[in-house]
Short mmCIF file of C-alpha atoms in Angstrom, two decimals:
data_model
loop_
_atom_site.label_atom_id
_atom_site.label_comp_id
_atom_site.label_asym_id
_atom_site.label_seq_id
_atom_site.Cartn_x
_atom_site.Cartn_y
_atom_site.Cartn_z
CA MET A 1 99.89 113.86 254.31
CA ASP A 2 96.32 114.79 253.47
CA PRO A 3 95.77 113.04 250.10
CA GLY A 4 92.63 115.01 249.29
CA PHE A 5 90.53 114.43 246.22
CA ASP A 6 91.73 117.67 244.65
CA GLY A 7 95.14 118.36 246.15
CA CYS A 8 97.68 116.41 248.17
CA LYS A 9 98.64 118.57 251.13
CA VAL A 10 101.90 117.73 252.90
CA CYS A 11 103.50 119.07 256.08
CA ILE A 12 107.12 118.08 256.77
CA ASN A 13 108.51 119.56 259.99
CA GLY A 14 106.37 122.65 259.39
CA PHE A 15 107.19 122.93 255.67
CA LEU A 16 103.93 123.01 253.67
CA LEU A 17 103.17 121.88 250.14
CA ASN A 18 99.95 121.50 248.13
CA ILE A 19 100.14 119.53 244.87
CA PRO A 20 97.16 118.89 242.54
CA PHE A 21 96.31 115.22 243.01
CA SER A 22 96.55 114.41 239.33
CA ILE A 23 98.42 111.53 237.75
CA TYR A 24 98.71 110.62 234.08
CA GLU A 25 100.74 107.74 232.62
CA ILE A 26 103.00 108.85 229.77
CA ASN A 27 105.37 107.15 227.38
CA LYS A 28 108.99 107.52 228.46
CA GLU A 29 109.80 108.81 224.98
CA THR A 30 107.03 111.45 224.96
CA GLN A 31 108.46 114.87 224.13
CA PHE A 32 107.21 117.99 225.89
CA ILE A 33 108.57 121.02 224.07
CA THR A 34 107.46 123.99 226.18
CA ASN A 35 107.31 122.98 229.84
CA SER A 36 109.91 120.25 230.26
CA SER A 37 112.27 122.51 232.23
CA SER A 38 109.56 123.91 234.52
CA LYS A 39 109.62 122.98 238.21
CA ASP A 40 105.95 122.01 237.78
CA PHE A 41 106.98 119.36 235.26
CA ILE A 42 107.11 116.45 237.73
CA ARG A 43 107.54 112.86 236.64
CA SER A 44 107.69 109.65 238.63
CA GLU A 45 109.04 106.33 237.44
CA VAL A 46 107.47 103.45 239.34
CA ASP A 47 107.78 99.77 238.40
CA GLY A 48 109.13 100.64 234.96
CA LYS A 49 106.30 103.04 234.08
CA MET A 50 106.50 106.83 233.78
CA TYR A 51 103.85 109.16 235.19
CA LEU A 52 103.26 112.89 234.92
CA LEU A 53 102.17 114.40 238.23
CA GLY A 54 100.56 117.49 239.67
CA GLU A 55 99.68 120.70 237.82
CA GLU A 56 101.10 119.66 234.43
CA ALA A 57 99.16 116.40 234.55
CA LYS A 58 95.97 118.30 235.37
CA ILE A 59 96.52 120.76 232.51
CA SER A 60 97.38 117.96 230.06
CA LEU A 61 94.03 116.35 230.77
CA LEU A 62 92.25 119.49 229.54
CA GLU A 63 93.37 118.77 225.98
CA LYS A 64 90.58 117.42 223.82
CA LYS A 65 92.46 114.23 222.92
CA GLN A 66 93.01 113.50 226.62
CA ARG A 67 89.46 114.04 227.81
CA GLU A 68 88.73 110.32 227.76
CA THR A 69 91.50 109.98 230.33
CA ALA A 70 90.01 112.94 232.20
CA GLY A 71 86.76 110.98 232.32
CA GLN A 72 88.71 108.15 233.88
CA MET A 73 90.03 110.64 236.42
CA ASP A 74 86.41 111.38 237.37
CA THR A 75 86.25 107.73 238.45
CA PHE A 76 89.51 108.25 240.35
CA TYR A 77 87.71 110.91 242.38
CA THR A 78 85.53 108.41 244.23
CA MET A 79 85.94 106.56 247.52
CA GLY A 80 87.02 103.53 245.47
CA ARG A 81 90.23 105.34 244.49
CA PHE A 82 92.08 104.06 247.56
CA ALA A 83 92.07 100.52 246.14
CA SER A 84 93.33 101.61 242.71
CA THR A 85 96.78 101.24 241.21
CA GLU A 86 96.74 104.97 240.40
CA PHE A 87 96.35 105.88 244.08
CA LYS A 88 99.13 103.51 245.09
CA VAL A 89 101.50 105.10 242.57
CA ALA A 90 100.33 108.62 243.45
CA LEU A 91 100.78 108.24 247.21
CA LYS A 92 104.37 107.05 246.80
CA SER A 93 105.14 109.64 244.14
CA PHE A 94 103.74 112.62 246.03
CA LEU A 95 105.57 111.52 249.18
CA GLY A 96 108.79 111.41 247.17
CA TYR A 97 108.17 114.77 245.51
CA ALA A 98 107.37 116.41 248.86
CA LEU A 99 110.63 115.06 250.31
CA TYR A 100 112.47 116.35 247.23
CA GLU A 101 111.04 119.84 247.79
CA TYR A 102 111.81 119.62 251.50
CA GLU A 103 115.44 118.82 250.72
CA GLN A 104 115.60 121.90 248.46
CA TYR A 105 114.06 123.99 251.24
CA CYS A 106 116.51 122.69 253.87
CA ALA A 107 119.44 123.53 251.60
CA THR A 108 118.47 127.22 251.83
CA LYS A 109 118.34 127.25 255.64
CA ASN A 110 122.09 126.81 256.21
CA GLU A 111 121.50 124.25 258.93
CA LYS A 112 124.39 122.27 260.39
CA ASN A 113 122.88 118.88 259.45
CA PRO A 114 120.23 119.52 256.78
CA PHE A 115 117.88 116.77 255.64
CA THR A 116 119.02 114.89 252.54
CA ILE A 117 117.38 112.14 250.54
CA LYS A 118 120.71 110.30 250.53
CA ALA A 119 120.59 110.15 254.34
CA LEU A 120 116.98 108.94 254.17
CA ASN A 121 117.81 106.20 251.66
CA THR A 122 120.68 104.93 253.80
CA GLY A 123 118.64 104.82 257.01
CA LYS A 124 120.39 107.74 258.71
CA VAL A 125 117.12 109.68 258.96
CA GLU A 126 113.95 108.32 260.53
CA LEU A 127 110.79 109.06 258.53
CA ASN A 128 107.39 109.05 260.25
CA VAL A 129 104.34 109.28 257.98
CA GLY A 130 100.79 110.15 259.00
CA ILE A 131 97.81 110.02 256.61
CA ALA A 132 94.49 111.87 256.99
CA LEU A 133 91.48 109.93 255.66
CA PRO A 134 87.70 110.48 255.31
CA HIS A 135 86.18 110.01 258.77
CA SER A 136 83.40 107.54 257.99
CA GLN A 137 85.65 105.02 256.22
CA LYS A 138 89.05 105.78 257.73
CA ASP A 139 89.55 102.43 259.48
CA GLU A 140 88.48 100.36 256.48
CA ILE A 141 90.60 102.37 254.03
CA TRP A 142 93.60 102.27 256.34
CA GLU A 143 93.52 98.55 257.04
CA ASN A 144 92.60 97.42 253.52
CA ASN A 145 94.65 99.82 251.40
CA VAL A 146 96.80 102.65 252.72
CA LYS A 147 98.64 100.82 255.49
CA ALA A 148 99.84 98.13 253.06
CA ILE A 149 101.05 100.76 250.56
CA LEU A 150 103.15 102.46 253.23
CA LEU A 151 104.64 99.20 254.51
CA GLU A 152 105.78 98.06 251.06
CA PRO A 153 109.40 98.82 250.22
CA MET A 154 109.27 101.96 248.06
CA ASP A 155 111.72 102.12 245.19
CA PHE A 156 111.02 104.79 242.59
CA THR A 157 112.52 107.82 240.85
CA ILE A 158 111.37 111.44 240.83
CA ARG A 159 112.31 113.86 238.04
CA VAL A 160 111.57 117.58 238.37
CA GLY A 161 111.99 119.79 235.30
CA ALA A 162 115.46 119.51 233.80
CA SER A 163 117.12 118.50 237.08
CA GLU A 164 118.83 115.16 237.60
CA PRO A 165 116.57 112.22 238.51
CA VAL A 166 116.42 111.39 242.24
CA ASP A 167 116.12 107.80 243.40
CA PHE A 168 114.16 106.86 246.51
CA HIS A 169 114.55 103.73 248.62
CA ILE A 170 112.15 103.99 251.55
CA LYS A 171 111.19 101.27 254.00
CA LEU A 172 108.75 102.06 256.81
CA SER A 173 107.68 99.95 259.79
CA GLU A 174 104.37 99.98 261.66
CA GLU A 175 106.06 102.12 264.33
CA ASN A 176 106.67 104.82 261.71
CA ILE A 177 103.14 105.20 260.34
CA GLY A 178 99.83 106.49 261.62
CA MET A 179 96.39 107.69 260.59
CA ASN A 180 93.62 110.02 261.73
CA SER A 181 90.41 111.31 260.23
CA GLN A 182 90.38 114.52 258.21
CA VAL A 183 87.65 116.22 260.24
CA LEU A 184 89.29 115.35 263.57
CA SER A 185 92.59 116.66 262.25
CA ALA A 186 90.88 119.92 261.25
CA MET A 187 89.64 120.28 264.82
CA TYR A 188 93.10 119.57 266.22
CA CYS A 189 94.48 122.34 264.02
CA ALA A 190 92.13 124.74 265.82
CA ILE A 191 92.73 123.54 269.39
CA LEU A 192 96.42 122.45 269.43
CA ASP A 193 99.38 124.78 269.49
CA GLU A 194 102.55 124.36 267.41
CA LYS A 195 103.99 121.95 270.00
CA GLY A 196 100.93 119.69 269.87
CA LYS A 197 99.55 120.87 273.23
CA VAL A 198 95.91 121.91 273.78
CA LYS A 199 95.55 125.70 273.65
CA GLU A 200 94.30 127.26 276.85
CA GLY A 201 90.55 127.80 276.69
CA SER A 202 90.06 126.12 273.31
CA LEU A 203 87.85 123.40 274.82
CA SER A 204 86.31 125.47 277.61
CA ARG A 205 82.64 125.34 278.55
CA THR A 206 82.15 128.60 276.65
CA ALA A 207 83.15 126.83 273.40
CA LEU A 208 81.20 123.59 273.83
CA PRO A 209 79.08 122.12 272.30
CA MET A 210 81.21 122.66 269.20
CA LEU A 211 80.26 121.84 265.61
CA VAL A 212 83.24 121.01 263.38
CA ILE A 213 82.95 121.01 259.58
CA ASP A 214 85.77 119.99 257.25
CA ALA A 215 84.56 120.64 253.70
CA GLY A 216 86.67 119.12 250.95
CA TYR A 217 86.48 118.07 247.33
CA LEU A 218 84.58 114.78 247.71
CA THR A 219 83.47 114.73 251.34
CA VAL A 220 82.22 117.12 254.00
CA GLY A 221 83.11 115.81 257.43
CA ILE A 222 80.76 116.92 260.20
CA PHE A 223 80.98 116.15 263.89
CA LEU A 224 79.70 117.53 267.15
CA LEU A 225 81.59 117.76 270.45
CA SER A 226 79.34 117.70 273.52
CA ARG A 227 79.72 119.81 276.67
CA THR A 228 82.01 117.12 278.06
CA GLY A 229 84.18 117.01 274.93
CA GLN A 230 82.78 113.73 273.62
CA VAL A 231 82.08 113.15 269.91
CA VAL A 232 78.30 112.65 269.86
CA PHE A 233 77.76 113.03 266.09
CA ALA A 234 80.11 112.10 263.26
CA LYS A 235 79.32 111.86 259.58
CA SER A 236 81.03 112.14 256.19
CA ASN A 237 78.64 113.72 253.70
CA GLN A 238 79.23 113.81 249.94
CA GLU A 239 76.10 115.75 248.94
CA PHE A 240 77.58 119.18 249.68
CA ALA A 241 81.16 118.55 248.51
CA MET A 242 82.93 120.51 245.77
CA HIS A 243 82.85 117.55 243.40
CA ASN A 244 79.08 117.95 243.12
CA VAL A 245 79.47 121.69 242.53
CA ASN A 246 81.78 120.89 239.63
CA GLU A 247 79.45 118.14 238.42
CA ARG A 248 76.47 120.51 238.29
CA THR A 249 78.58 123.15 236.55
CA ALA A 250 79.75 120.59 233.98
CA ASN A 251 76.16 119.43 233.37
CA ILE A 252 75.10 122.98 232.49
CA ILE A 253 77.90 123.24 229.95
CA LYS A 254 77.21 119.75 228.58
CA GLN A 255 73.94 121.05 227.16
CA HIS A 256 76.08 122.37 224.29
CA ILE A 257 79.62 121.01 224.85
CA SER A 258 79.54 117.29 225.50
CA ASN A 259 83.18 116.51 226.30
CA VAL A 260 83.53 118.67 229.42
CA THR A 261 83.89 116.69 232.66
CA SER A 262 83.63 117.67 236.30
CA TYR A 263 87.34 116.95 236.59
CA ASN A 264 88.07 119.78 234.12
CA ILE A 265 85.94 122.41 235.85
CA GLU A 266 88.35 123.35 238.65
CA THR A 267 91.15 124.35 236.27
CA LEU A 268 88.83 125.94 233.71
CA ALA A 269 87.31 128.15 236.41
CA LYS A 270 90.69 129.03 237.90
CA ASP A 271 91.93 130.15 234.46
CA ASN A 272 88.67 132.07 233.84
CA GLU A 273 88.09 130.09 230.66
CA GLU A 274 85.26 130.89 228.26
CA LEU A 275 83.99 127.84 226.39
CA TYR A 276 82.44 128.67 223.03
CA TYR A 277 79.74 126.74 221.19
CA LYS A 278 77.55 127.13 218.13
CA LYS A 279 73.82 127.59 218.73
CA ASP A 280 71.09 125.98 216.63
CA ASN A 281 70.45 129.28 214.85
CA GLY A 282 74.07 129.48 213.71
CA GLU A 283 75.12 132.13 216.21
CA TYR A 284 78.00 131.66 218.65
CA ASP A 285 77.90 131.98 222.41
CA TYR A 286 80.02 130.95 225.38
CA TYR A 287 79.95 129.75 228.98
CA ASN A 288 82.04 131.59 231.57
CA VAL A 289 83.05 128.65 233.74
CA ALA A 290 84.10 130.75 236.76
CA GLU A 291 80.76 132.57 236.92
CA LEU A 292 78.75 129.35 236.58
CA ARG A 293 80.80 127.68 239.29
CA LYS A 294 80.56 130.65 241.62
CA ALA A 295 76.76 130.47 241.49
CA GLU A 296 76.84 126.72 242.21
CA ILE A 297 79.21 127.26 245.17
CA GLU A 298 76.79 129.74 246.72
CA ARG A 299 73.91 127.33 246.14
CA ALA A 300 75.81 124.45 247.80
CA ALA A 301 76.78 126.62 250.79
CA THR A 302 73.16 127.67 251.25
CA ASN A 303 72.01 124.04 251.09
CA LEU A 304 74.65 122.95 253.60
CA THR A 305 73.53 125.71 255.98
CA SER A 306 69.93 124.55 255.68
CA TYR A 307 71.00 120.97 256.40
CA LEU A 308 72.91 122.00 259.54
CA VAL A 309 70.04 124.14 260.80
CA LYS A 310 67.63 121.23 260.38
CA GLU A 311 69.97 118.53 261.72
CA PHE A 312 71.06 120.48 264.80
CA ASP A 313 67.83 122.09 265.99
CA ASP A 314 68.38 125.51 264.43
CA LEU A 315 71.91 125.51 265.95
CA LEU A 316 70.37 126.69 269.24
CA ASP A 317 72.34 124.30 271.46
CA ILE A 318 75.67 124.87 269.71
CA LYS A 319 78.04 127.50 271.09
CA SER A 320 80.78 127.49 268.48
CA ILE A 321 81.25 126.39 264.87
CA ILE A 322 84.59 125.86 263.18
CA MET A 323 85.04 125.28 259.46
CA ALA A 324 88.10 124.11 257.58
CA GLY A 325 89.28 122.88 254.19
CA GLY A 326 89.58 124.36 250.74
CA THR A 327 85.86 123.97 250.10
CA GLY A 328 85.09 125.22 253.61
CA GLU A 329 87.06 128.36 252.80
CA LYS A 330 84.83 129.01 249.77
CA TYR A 331 81.60 128.24 251.66
CA PHE A 332 82.32 130.12 254.89
CA GLU A 333 81.53 133.64 253.63
CA HIS A 334 78.11 132.44 252.45
CA MET A 335 77.36 130.54 255.69
CA LYS A 336 78.65 132.96 258.31
CA PRO A 337 75.64 135.36 258.09
CA ALA A 338 73.35 132.49 259.18
CA PHE A 339 75.67 131.73 262.10
CA ASP A 340 75.84 135.42 263.06
CA LEU A 341 72.06 135.73 262.87
CA ARG A 342 71.77 133.00 265.51
CA LYS A 343 74.60 134.60 267.54
CA ARG A 344 76.80 131.52 267.19
CA THR A 345 80.57 132.02 267.39
CA SER A 346 82.10 130.83 264.11
CA LEU A 347 85.66 130.51 262.87
CA LEU A 348 87.40 129.55 259.65
CA VAL A 349 90.50 127.57 260.65
CA GLU A 350 93.60 129.13 259.11
CA PRO A 351 96.69 127.39 260.50
CA GLU A 352 99.66 129.30 261.84
CA LEU A 353 103.23 128.03 261.60
CA ASP A 354 106.30 130.01 262.68
CA GLY A 355 104.33 133.25 262.76
CA GLU A 356 102.79 132.86 259.30
CA THR A 357 99.10 132.26 258.58
CA TYR A 358 98.15 129.80 255.84
CA ASP A 359 94.99 129.05 253.87
CA SER A 360 92.39 126.78 255.43
CA VAL A 361 93.15 124.13 252.80
CA TYR A 362 96.13 123.21 255.04
CA ALA A 363 94.08 122.89 258.25
CA VAL A 364 93.77 119.09 258.08
CA VAL A 365 97.42 118.36 257.37
CA VAL A 366 98.65 120.85 259.99
CA GLY A 367 96.26 119.38 262.57
CA LEU A 368 97.51 115.88 261.75
CA TYR A 369 101.12 117.08 262.00
CA ARG A 370 100.47 118.58 265.44
CA THR A 371 98.99 115.32 266.75
CA MET A 372 102.02 113.46 265.35
CA LEU A 373 104.37 115.65 267.40
CA THR A 374 103.19 113.88 270.56
CA SER A 375 102.79 110.43 268.94
CA PHE A 376 106.23 109.71 267.46
#
């Protein structure tokens, strides 16, 4: 699992899933007229409380009456989230939902002994869980928060659309859990094959020194592999992350529309929303969120390039650069010309599984999965 600050990416035996990392407590009696039968209408009942998860939760928080909660979600998108009750509930819930979807997937494969949640609950299936965390604080977050969440007995219920509720009873031991950093996992996605073995030539002298950049929603992980394959520079940077792009976009809009938050921007841009406001002279105008955000993305990519050029001596001693992550995917087209100008080999990591190529947003979770193949 890669519980990113925007989406929770999950890889189960090569099956991939990306769920918006949104959670919103609802009353059990709340009625949802239009979307209650949709497969995106995901609810989790944990410790007697009901939560709306994923895309529907994210969309619900766009409503004007819910924007105070959306403001609270802005706080959730900080490094402090890992100690919060919301994260604890979300991690369990998204694990359960991913297993639910995996069961549905297995049912279509006509396998002799397909995975079932019933078998998992009764201990007939062994579950190993790996978590990818921000590099600079991975050990602290793991020891103080995430490890304890995974080792607690997990008893909760997942409801998807109009389908019957599914109960989960999961108990993991220390032998069944593991952790690695997001940026290291992104690198492993590039250099390991689907069996978890190092690809021939991927760490050759022609590729090293190698600069690895995993750009995500809240952090941009950067590290440098030396000619001998040692990590000689490692840093998690928040300045160039997508959260700040959304924050700057929101601040432009807030000049006339005060209740827009950075948390809203992602969905507003995706839906190509136009936000209208009344000017002082009585005329009406609007902000095109997608266009504003696109300009801020290009600005952030340019600034990140300038930072790398300054930090790593104009990139002159670096032979290859690999980028990964959902934010990395958006930045790469703006940064590649600077790499090409300096004749540096550069690559956007797009994982391959069973002959299919997937978006770079899955690079971290696929890299983590490949390292787990040789660990469990």
